[in-house]
Amino acid sequence: KEKTELYVLEAALLLEAGYDQNLRKKHWFIYTEESVRRERLESTSRGYSDRKNYRYDTQPESGSVFSEKLYPGDRQQQRDRRNKTTNRRDTMRLCSIASGSSGNCIYVGSDNTHLLIDTGISKKRIDAGLKELEIKGEELDGILITHEHSDHIQGLGVFSRKYEIPIYATPGTIAGIQAYSRLGAMPEGLYHVIHSDESFMLGDIRVNPFAISHDANEPTGYRLECRDKSVAVATDLGIYDAYTVSHLQNLDAVLLEANHDLHMLEVGPYPYPLKRRVMGDKGHLSNELSGRLLCDILHDNLKHIVLGHLSKENNYESLAYETVKLEVTLGDNAYKGEDLNMAVAKRDSISEIITV
């Protein structure tokens, strides 16, 4: 307004002795990292760097502030500061934010790159899970979609409209996503076509998509590698073969489907056609088949096993856990079920954060 004076202060000054405690309510201020303030003080120039761009973010209740928005080139600096704070170096993390027949969302990341596999839950739940991981939605580098069924994409529309994170999926999966009636309008340019057996890099993570047997357009599982670490997510597969096993060899951690108990499914409430679908070659892995697949990929350095995508109606956590353990114990391998570091992913909450 006319004759209105604007005072711009460094936020650090508000903490200095002698300043009015109500100053926040009367002035605009810029928050600046201590390291940046020191750099300015030690340099010949006191001006702001061209690397930074500030926008107004009005908050009437608590005063108005300038908040910093990083250009893409500054994202690495932001990560370096976070890594320095959390002492994370040369590691990968795997965490199920949600896993089950009602919704799936898995986080996989390194120190510098952060990815989601599927967004089958609400944006609110995804954000809550990312908060536990000390990551913001806008810091994600990509969303990998396994297939177009609603329990894997129902949160994609709202989440994408908010953060505009690149989406990676096969041509068939992208077509299925676009045909999903509840998706809503999507920002332009987010879809990136990938193909099974054609690896690509996202940040410092190599993504290896591999085909899976499921009743979807063009479904994939994912193996992710960063330097000498590797993890994989393999759910929604009715059967497995030598091809599947080859993509799950020499892992440090794996999230593996254990969808149903065969007896519970047979006598349960599902209509007969749905039972046939779930048990079919393009359905889901039973607890027994999950255990047998695990026998084929076990090795001394597979330190973390997570059982996921459990059916709410046809399985129990303890049943899946004990059945897979028994299959390993009885299997033709050198391992016993009680030797495994194995957990079951939670359906409605974030599971343990695995670091390798």
CSV table of C-alpha atoms in Angstrom, one decimal:
chain,number,residue,atom,x,y,z
A,1,LYS,CA,0.0,0.0,0.0
A,2,GLU,CA,1.0,3.6,-0.4
A,3,LYS,CA,3.4,4.9,2.3
A,4,THR,CA,3.9,1.4,3.6
A,5,GLU,CA,7.4,0.6,4.6
A,6,LEU,CA,8.8,-3.0,4.1
A,7,TYR,CA,11.5,-4.2,6.5
A,8,VAL,CA,13.4,-7.3,5.4
A,9,LEU,CA,15.5,-9.0,8.1
A,10,GLU,CA,17.5,-12.1,8.4
A,11,ALA,CA,15.6,-14.6,10.6
A,12,ALA,CA,18.7,-15.1,12.8
A,13,LEU,CA,18.3,-11.5,14.0
A,14,LEU,CA,15.0,-12.4,15.6
A,15,LEU,CA,16.8,-14.5,18.1
A,16,GLU,CA,19.3,-11.8,19.1
A,17,ALA,CA,18.9,-10.0,22.4
A,18,GLY,CA,17.1,-6.7,22.3
A,19,TYR,CA,14.6,-7.5,19.6
A,20,ASP,CA,10.9,-7.2,20.4
A,21,GLN,CA,9.3,-10.6,20.7
A,22,ASN,CA,6.4,-9.4,18.6
A,23,LEU,CA,8.7,-8.5,15.7
A,24,ARG,CA,7.4,-11.6,13.7
A,25,LYS,CA,4.0,-10.1,13.6
A,26,LYS,CA,5.1,-6.8,12.3
A,27,HIS,CA,7.8,-7.6,9.7
A,28,TRP,CA,8.6,-9.8,6.8
A,29,PHE,CA,11.8,-11.8,7.2
A,30,ILE,CA,14.0,-14.2,5.2
A,31,TYR,CA,15.3,-17.4,6.7
A,32,THR,CA,18.9,-18.1,5.7
A,33,GLU,CA,21.0,-21.1,6.5
A,34,GLU,CA,23.8,-20.3,9.0
A,35,SER,CA,26.4,-21.6,6.5
A,36,VAL,CA,25.1,-19.2,3.9
A,37,ARG,CA,25.2,-16.3,6.3
A,38,ARG,CA,28.8,-17.0,7.2
A,39,GLU,CA,29.7,-17.3,3.6
A,40,ARG,CA,28.3,-13.9,2.9
A,41,LEU,CA,30.0,-12.3,5.9
A,42,GLU,CA,33.4,-13.7,4.8
A,43,SER,CA,33.0,-12.6,1.2
A,44,THR,CA,33.4,-9.2,-0.3
A,45,SER,CA,29.8,-9.2,-1.5
A,46,ARG,CA,26.7,-9.1,0.7
A,47,GLY,CA,24.2,-9.6,-2.1
A,48,TYR,CA,22.1,-12.7,-2.5
A,49,SER,CA,23.4,-15.5,-4.7
A,50,ASP,CA,21.9,-16.1,-8.1
A,51,ARG,CA,21.4,-19.7,-7.1
A,52,LYS,CA,18.5,-18.8,-4.8
A,53,ASN,CA,15.0,-17.9,-5.7
A,54,TYR,CA,12.6,-16.6,-3.0
A,55,ARG,CA,8.8,-16.6,-3.1
A,56,TYR,CA,6.2,-15.1,-0.8
A,57,ASP,CA,4.4,-17.5,1.4
A,58,THR,CA,1.7,-15.6,3.3
A,59,GLN,CA,0.7,-16.9,6.7
A,60,PRO,CA,-1.6,-14.4,8.4
A,61,GLU,CA,-1.7,-16.3,11.7
A,62,SER,CA,2.0,-16.3,12.4
A,63,GLY,CA,3.2,-13.4,10.2
A,64,SER,CA,4.5,-13.5,6.6
A,65,VAL,CA,7.7,-15.0,5.5
A,66,PHE,CA,9.9,-15.5,2.5
A,67,SER,CA,10.5,-19.2,2.0
A,68,GLU,CA,13.3,-20.6,0.0
A,69,LYS,CA,12.6,-22.6,-3.2
A,70,LEU,CA,15.5,-24.6,-4.6
A,71,TYR,CA,16.2,-24.7,-8.3
A,72,PRO,CA,16.7,-28.3,-9.6
A,73,GLY,CA,20.5,-27.7,-9.6
A,74,ASP,CA,20.4,-27.1,-5.8
A,75,ARG,CA,18.7,-30.4,-4.9
A,76,GLN,CA,22.0,-32.1,-4.5
A,77,GLN,CA,23.1,-29.4,-2.0
A,78,GLN,CA,19.9,-30.0,0.0
A,79,ARG,CA,20.5,-33.7,0.1
A,80,ASP,CA,24.1,-33.2,1.2
A,81,ARG,CA,22.9,-31.1,4.1
A,82,ARG,CA,20.4,-33.8,5.1
A,83,ASN,CA,23.0,-36.6,4.8
A,84,LYS,CA,25.4,-34.6,7.0
A,85,THR,CA,22.7,-34.3,9.6
A,86,THR,CA,21.6,-37.9,9.5
A,87,ASN,CA,25.0,-39.5,8.9
A,88,ARG,CA,23.7,-41.6,6.0
A,89,ARG,CA,26.4,-42.6,3.6
A,90,ASP,CA,26.6,-45.2,0.8
A,91,THR,CA,23.4,-47.1,1.9
A,92,MET,CA,20.1,-48.1,0.5
A,93,ARG,CA,16.8,-48.1,2.3
A,94,LEU,CA,13.7,-50.2,1.8
A,95,CYS,CA,10.5,-49.5,3.6
A,96,SER,CA,6.9,-50.6,3.1
A,97,ILE,CA,4.6,-47.6,3.7
A,98,ALA,CA,1.6,-49.9,3.1
A,99,SER,CA,1.4,-53.4,1.6
A,100,GLY,CA,-1.7,-55.5,1.2
A,101,SER,CA,-4.7,-56.2,-1.0
A,102,SER,CA,-6.2,-52.9,-0.1
A,103,GLY,CA,-3.3,-50.7,-1.0
A,104,ASN,CA,0.5,-50.7,-1.7
A,105,CYS,CA,3.2,-48.1,-1.5
A,106,ILE,CA,6.9,-49.0,-1.1
A,107,TYR,CA,9.9,-46.6,-0.6
A,108,VAL,CA,13.3,-47.5,-2.0
A,109,GLY,CA,16.2,-45.0,-1.8
A,110,SER,CA,19.8,-44.2,-1.5
A,111,ASP,CA,21.5,-41.3,0.2
A,112,ASN,CA,20.9,-39.2,-2.8
A,113,THR,CA,17.9,-40.7,-4.7
A,114,HIS,CA,14.4,-41.3,-3.4
A,115,LEU,CA,11.8,-43.4,-5.2
A,116,LEU,CA,8.3,-44.8,-4.6
A,117,ILE,CA,7.1,-48.1,-6.0
A,118,ASP,CA,3.3,-47.7,-6.5
A,119,THR,CA,0.9,-45.2,-4.9
A,120,GLY,CA,-2.1,-47.3,-4.0
A,121,ILE,CA,-3.0,-45.4,-0.8
A,122,SER,CA,-4.1,-41.8,-0.1
A,123,LYS,CA,-1.7,-38.9,-0.5
A,124,LYS,CA,-2.2,-38.2,3.3
A,125,ARG,CA,-0.9,-41.7,4.1
A,126,ILE,CA,2.0,-41.5,1.7
A,127,ASP,CA,3.0,-38.1,3.1
A,128,ALA,CA,2.8,-39.6,6.6
A,129,GLY,CA,5.0,-42.5,5.6
A,130,LEU,CA,7.6,-40.2,3.9
A,131,LYS,CA,7.7,-38.0,7.1
A,132,GLU,CA,8.8,-41.1,9.1
A,133,LEU,CA,11.5,-41.5,6.5
A,134,GLU,CA,12.5,-37.8,6.9
A,135,ILE,CA,11.6,-37.1,3.2
A,136,LYS,CA,9.3,-34.6,1.7
A,137,GLY,CA,7.1,-35.4,-1.3
A,138,GLU,CA,8.9,-32.9,-3.5
A,139,GLU,CA,12.2,-34.6,-2.8
A,140,LEU,CA,11.2,-37.7,-4.6
A,141,ASP,CA,13.0,-38.5,-7.9
A,142,GLY,CA,10.4,-40.8,-9.4
A,143,ILE,CA,7.4,-43.1,-9.0
A,144,LEU,CA,7.7,-46.6,-10.4
A,145,ILE,CA,4.4,-48.3,-11.1
A,146,THR,CA,4.1,-52.1,-11.2
A,147,HIS,CA,0.7,-52.3,-12.9
A,148,GLU,CA,-2.6,-50.4,-13.2
A,149,HIS,CA,-4.8,-52.1,-10.6
A,150,SER,CA,-6.4,-49.7,-8.2
A,151,ASP,CA,-4.6,-51.0,-5.1
A,152,HIS,CA,-1.4,-49.8,-6.8
A,153,ILE,CA,-2.4,-46.5,-8.3
A,154,GLN,CA,-5.5,-45.1,-6.5
A,155,GLY,CA,-3.4,-42.3,-4.9
A,156,LEU,CA,-1.4,-41.4,-8.0
A,157,GLY,CA,-3.7,-38.7,-9.2
A,158,VAL,CA,-3.8,-36.5,-6.1
A,159,PHE,CA,-0.2,-37.2,-5.3
A,160,SER,CA,1.0,-36.3,-8.8
A,161,ARG,CA,-1.1,-33.1,-9.0
A,162,LYS,CA,0.5,-31.9,-5.7
A,163,TYR,CA,4.2,-32.8,-6.4
A,164,GLU,CA,4.5,-33.5,-10.1
A,165,ILE,CA,7.0,-36.3,-9.6
A,166,PRO,CA,8.0,-38.3,-12.8
A,167,ILE,CA,6.1,-41.5,-13.3
A,168,TYR,CA,7.8,-44.6,-14.8
A,169,ALA,CA,5.8,-47.5,-16.2
A,170,THR,CA,5.6,-49.8,-19.2
A,171,PRO,CA,3.4,-48.8,-22.2
A,172,GLY,CA,0.7,-51.2,-21.2
A,173,THR,CA,0.6,-50.0,-17.6
A,174,ILE,CA,0.5,-46.3,-18.7
A,175,ALA,CA,-2.5,-47.1,-20.9
A,176,GLY,CA,-4.2,-48.8,-18.0
A,177,ILE,CA,-3.5,-45.9,-15.7
A,178,GLN,CA,-4.9,-43.4,-18.2
A,179,ALA,CA,-8.0,-45.5,-18.5
A,180,TYR,CA,-8.6,-45.5,-14.7
A,181,SER,CA,-11.7,-43.5,-14.2
A,182,ARG,CA,-10.9,-42.2,-10.7
A,183,LEU,CA,-7.4,-40.9,-11.6
A,184,GLY,CA,-8.5,-37.4,-12.6
A,185,ALA,CA,-6.6,-34.9,-14.7
A,186,MET,CA,-2.8,-35.4,-14.7
A,187,PRO,CA,-0.1,-32.7,-15.3
A,188,GLU,CA,1.5,-32.9,-18.7
A,189,GLY,CA,4.8,-34.6,-19.2
A,190,LEU,CA,4.9,-36.9,-16.1
A,191,TYR,CA,4.7,-40.2,-17.8
A,192,HIS,CA,8.0,-41.9,-18.9
A,193,VAL,CA,7.9,-45.2,-20.8
A,194,ILE,CA,10.1,-48.0,-19.7
A,195,HIS,CA,10.4,-51.6,-20.8
A,196,SER,CA,11.0,-54.9,-19.0
A,197,ASP,CA,14.7,-56.0,-19.1
A,198,GLU,CA,15.8,-52.5,-20.1
A,199,SER,CA,17.6,-50.9,-17.1
A,200,PHE,CA,17.8,-47.2,-16.6
A,201,MET,CA,19.3,-44.8,-14.1
A,202,LEU,CA,17.4,-42.5,-11.7
A,203,GLY,CA,20.0,-40.5,-9.8
A,204,ASP,CA,22.5,-43.0,-8.5
A,205,ILE,CA,20.1,-46.0,-8.6
A,206,ARG,CA,19.9,-48.4,-11.5
A,207,VAL,CA,16.4,-49.6,-12.0
A,208,ASN,CA,15.9,-53.0,-13.5
A,209,PRO,CA,12.3,-53.8,-14.5
A,210,PHE,CA,11.4,-57.4,-15.0
A,211,ALA,CA,8.2,-59.0,-16.3
A,212,ILE,CA,5.8,-60.7,-13.9
A,213,SER,CA,2.9,-63.0,-14.4
A,214,HIS,CA,-0.3,-61.1,-13.4
A,215,ASP,CA,-3.6,-60.3,-15.0
A,216,ALA,CA,-2.7,-56.7,-15.9
A,217,ASN,CA,-1.7,-55.1,-19.2
A,218,GLU,CA,2.1,-55.2,-18.8
A,219,PRO,CA,3.1,-55.7,-15.2
A,220,THR,CA,6.6,-55.5,-13.8
A,221,GLY,CA,8.6,-56.1,-10.7
A,222,TYR,CA,11.6,-54.0,-9.9
A,223,ARG,CA,15.2,-54.7,-8.9
A,224,LEU,CA,17.1,-51.6,-7.8
A,225,GLU,CA,20.9,-51.3,-7.4
A,226,CYS,CA,23.1,-48.6,-6.0
A,227,ARG,CA,26.9,-49.3,-6.1
A,228,ASP,CA,27.3,-52.7,-4.4
A,229,LYS,CA,23.8,-52.8,-2.8
A,230,SER,CA,20.6,-54.2,-4.3
A,231,VAL,CA,17.0,-54.7,-3.3
A,232,ALA,CA,13.9,-55.9,-5.1
A,233,VAL,CA,10.1,-55.7,-4.9
A,234,ALA,CA,8.3,-58.8,-6.3
A,235,THR,CA,4.5,-58.9,-5.7
A,236,ASP,CA,1.4,-59.7,-7.8
A,237,LEU,CA,2.8,-62.7,-9.6
A,238,GLY,CA,0.8,-65.9,-10.0
A,239,ILE,CA,3.8,-68.1,-10.8
A,240,TYR,CA,7.5,-67.7,-11.0
A,241,ASP,CA,10.2,-69.4,-13.1
A,242,ALA,CA,14.0,-69.3,-13.7
A,243,TYR,CA,13.6,-65.8,-15.3
A,244,THR,CA,12.0,-64.5,-12.1
A,245,VAL,CA,14.7,-66.1,-9.9
A,246,SER,CA,17.5,-64.7,-12.1
A,247,HIS,CA,16.3,-61.1,-11.3
A,248,LEU,CA,16.2,-61.9,-7.5
A,249,GLN,CA,19.6,-63.3,-7.1
A,250,ASN,CA,22.3,-61.8,-4.8
A,251,LEU,CA,20.0,-59.3,-3.2
A,252,ASP,CA,20.6,-57.6,0.1
A,253,ALA,CA,16.9,-57.2,0.8
A,254,VAL,CA,13.7,-58.3,-0.8
A,255,LEU,CA,10.0,-57.6,-0.4
A,256,LEU,CA,8.3,-60.8,-1.6
A,257,GLU,CA,4.6,-61.5,-2.0
A,258,ALA,CA,2.9,-64.0,0.3
A,259,ASN,CA,-0.7,-63.2,-0.6
A,260,HIS,CA,-2.9,-66.1,0.6
A,261,ASP,CA,-3.2,-69.4,2.4
A,262,LEU,CA,-4.6,-71.9,0.0
A,263,HIS,CA,-7.0,-73.5,2.5
A,264,MET,CA,-8.4,-70.1,3.6
A,265,LEU,CA,-8.9,-69.1,0.0
A,266,GLU,CA,-10.7,-72.3,-0.9
A,267,VAL,CA,-13.2,-72.1,2.0
A,268,GLY,CA,-13.3,-68.3,2.2
A,269,PRO,CA,-16.0,-65.8,1.1
A,270,TYR,CA,-14.6,-65.1,-2.4
A,271,PRO,CA,-16.9,-66.1,-5.3
A,272,TYR,CA,-15.6,-69.1,-7.3
A,273,PRO,CA,-14.3,-67.1,-10.4
A,274,LEU,CA,-12.3,-64.8,-8.1
A,275,LYS,CA,-10.8,-67.8,-6.3
A,276,ARG,CA,-9.8,-69.2,-9.6
A,277,ARG,CA,-8.2,-65.9,-10.6
A,278,VAL,CA,-6.2,-65.6,-7.4
A,279,MET,CA,-4.9,-69.1,-7.6
A,280,GLY,CA,-4.2,-69.0,-11.3
A,281,ASP,CA,-1.0,-68.4,-13.2
A,282,LYS,CA,-1.8,-64.7,-13.4
A,283,GLY,CA,-3.0,-64.3,-9.9
A,284,HIS,CA,-1.0,-64.1,-6.6
A,285,LEU,CA,1.7,-66.1,-4.9
A,286,SER,CA,0.4,-68.3,-2.0
A,287,ASN,CA,2.4,-68.6,1.2
A,288,GLU,CA,3.8,-71.9,0.1
A,289,LEU,CA,4.9,-70.7,-3.3
A,290,SER,CA,6.5,-67.6,-1.6
A,291,GLY,CA,8.5,-69.9,0.6
A,292,ARG,CA,9.6,-72.0,-2.3
A,293,LEU,CA,10.7,-68.9,-4.3
A,294,LEU,CA,12.6,-67.7,-1.3
A,295,CYS,CA,14.5,-71.0,-1.2
A,296,ASP,CA,15.7,-70.3,-4.7
A,297,ILE,CA,17.1,-66.9,-3.9
A,298,LEU,CA,18.5,-67.4,-0.4
A,299,HIS,CA,22.2,-66.7,0.1
A,300,ASP,CA,24.4,-65.6,3.0
A,301,ASN,CA,24.1,-61.9,2.2
A,302,LEU,CA,20.3,-61.7,1.9
A,303,LYS,CA,20.0,-60.0,5.3
A,304,HIS,CA,16.4,-58.7,5.1
A,305,ILE,CA,13.2,-60.5,3.9
A,306,VAL,CA,9.8,-58.8,4.0
A,307,LEU,CA,6.6,-60.6,3.2
A,308,GLY,CA,4.1,-58.4,1.5
A,309,HIS,CA,0.7,-58.0,-0.3
A,310,LEU,CA,-1.1,-60.2,2.2
A,311,SER,CA,-4.8,-60.7,1.6
A,312,LYS,CA,-7.1,-59.4,4.3
A,313,GLU,CA,-9.6,-62.1,3.8
A,314,ASN,CA,-7.4,-65.1,3.1
A,315,ASN,CA,-4.3,-64.8,5.2
A,316,TYR,CA,-2.9,-63.8,8.6
A,317,GLU,CA,0.5,-62.3,9.3
A,318,SER,CA,1.5,-65.1,11.6
A,319,LEU,CA,0.3,-67.8,9.2
A,320,ALA,CA,2.3,-66.3,6.3
A,321,TYR,CA,5.4,-66.0,8.5
A,322,GLU,CA,5.3,-69.5,9.8
A,323,THR,CA,4.4,-71.1,6.4
A,324,VAL,CA,7.3,-69.4,4.6
A,325,LYS,CA,9.6,-70.4,7.5
A,326,LEU,CA,8.5,-74.0,7.2
A,327,GLU,CA,9.0,-74.1,3.4
A,328,VAL,CA,12.5,-72.9,3.9
A,329,THR,CA,13.2,-75.5,6.6
A,330,LEU,CA,11.8,-78.3,4.6
A,331,GLY,CA,13.3,-77.1,1.3
A,332,ASP,CA,16.4,-78.4,-0.5
A,333,ASN,CA,18.8,-75.7,0.8
A,334,ALA,CA,21.3,-75.1,3.5
A,335,TYR,CA,19.1,-72.7,5.5
A,336,LYS,CA,16.5,-73.1,8.2
A,337,GLY,CA,13.4,-70.9,8.7
A,338,GLU,CA,14.5,-69.8,12.2
A,339,ASP,CA,17.8,-68.4,10.7
A,340,LEU,CA,16.0,-65.8,8.6
A,341,ASN,CA,15.7,-62.1,9.4
A,342,MET,CA,12.1,-62.0,8.1
A,343,ALA,CA,9.2,-59.7,8.8
A,344,VAL,CA,5.7,-59.1,7.5
A,345,ALA,CA,4.8,-55.8,6.0
A,346,LYS,CA,1.9,-53.9,7.7
A,347,ARG,CA,-1.3,-53.3,5.7
A,348,ASP,CA,-2.3,-50.0,7.3
A,349,SER,CA,0.9,-48.5,8.7
A,350,ILE,CA,4.6,-48.0,7.9
A,351,SER,CA,6.8,-51.0,8.5
A,352,GLU,CA,10.4,-51.2,9.8
A,353,ILE,CA,12.9,-49.1,7.8
A,354,ILE,CA,15.5,-51.5,6.4
A,355,THR,CA,19.0,-50.2,5.7
A,356,VAL,CA,21.6,-52.1,3.7
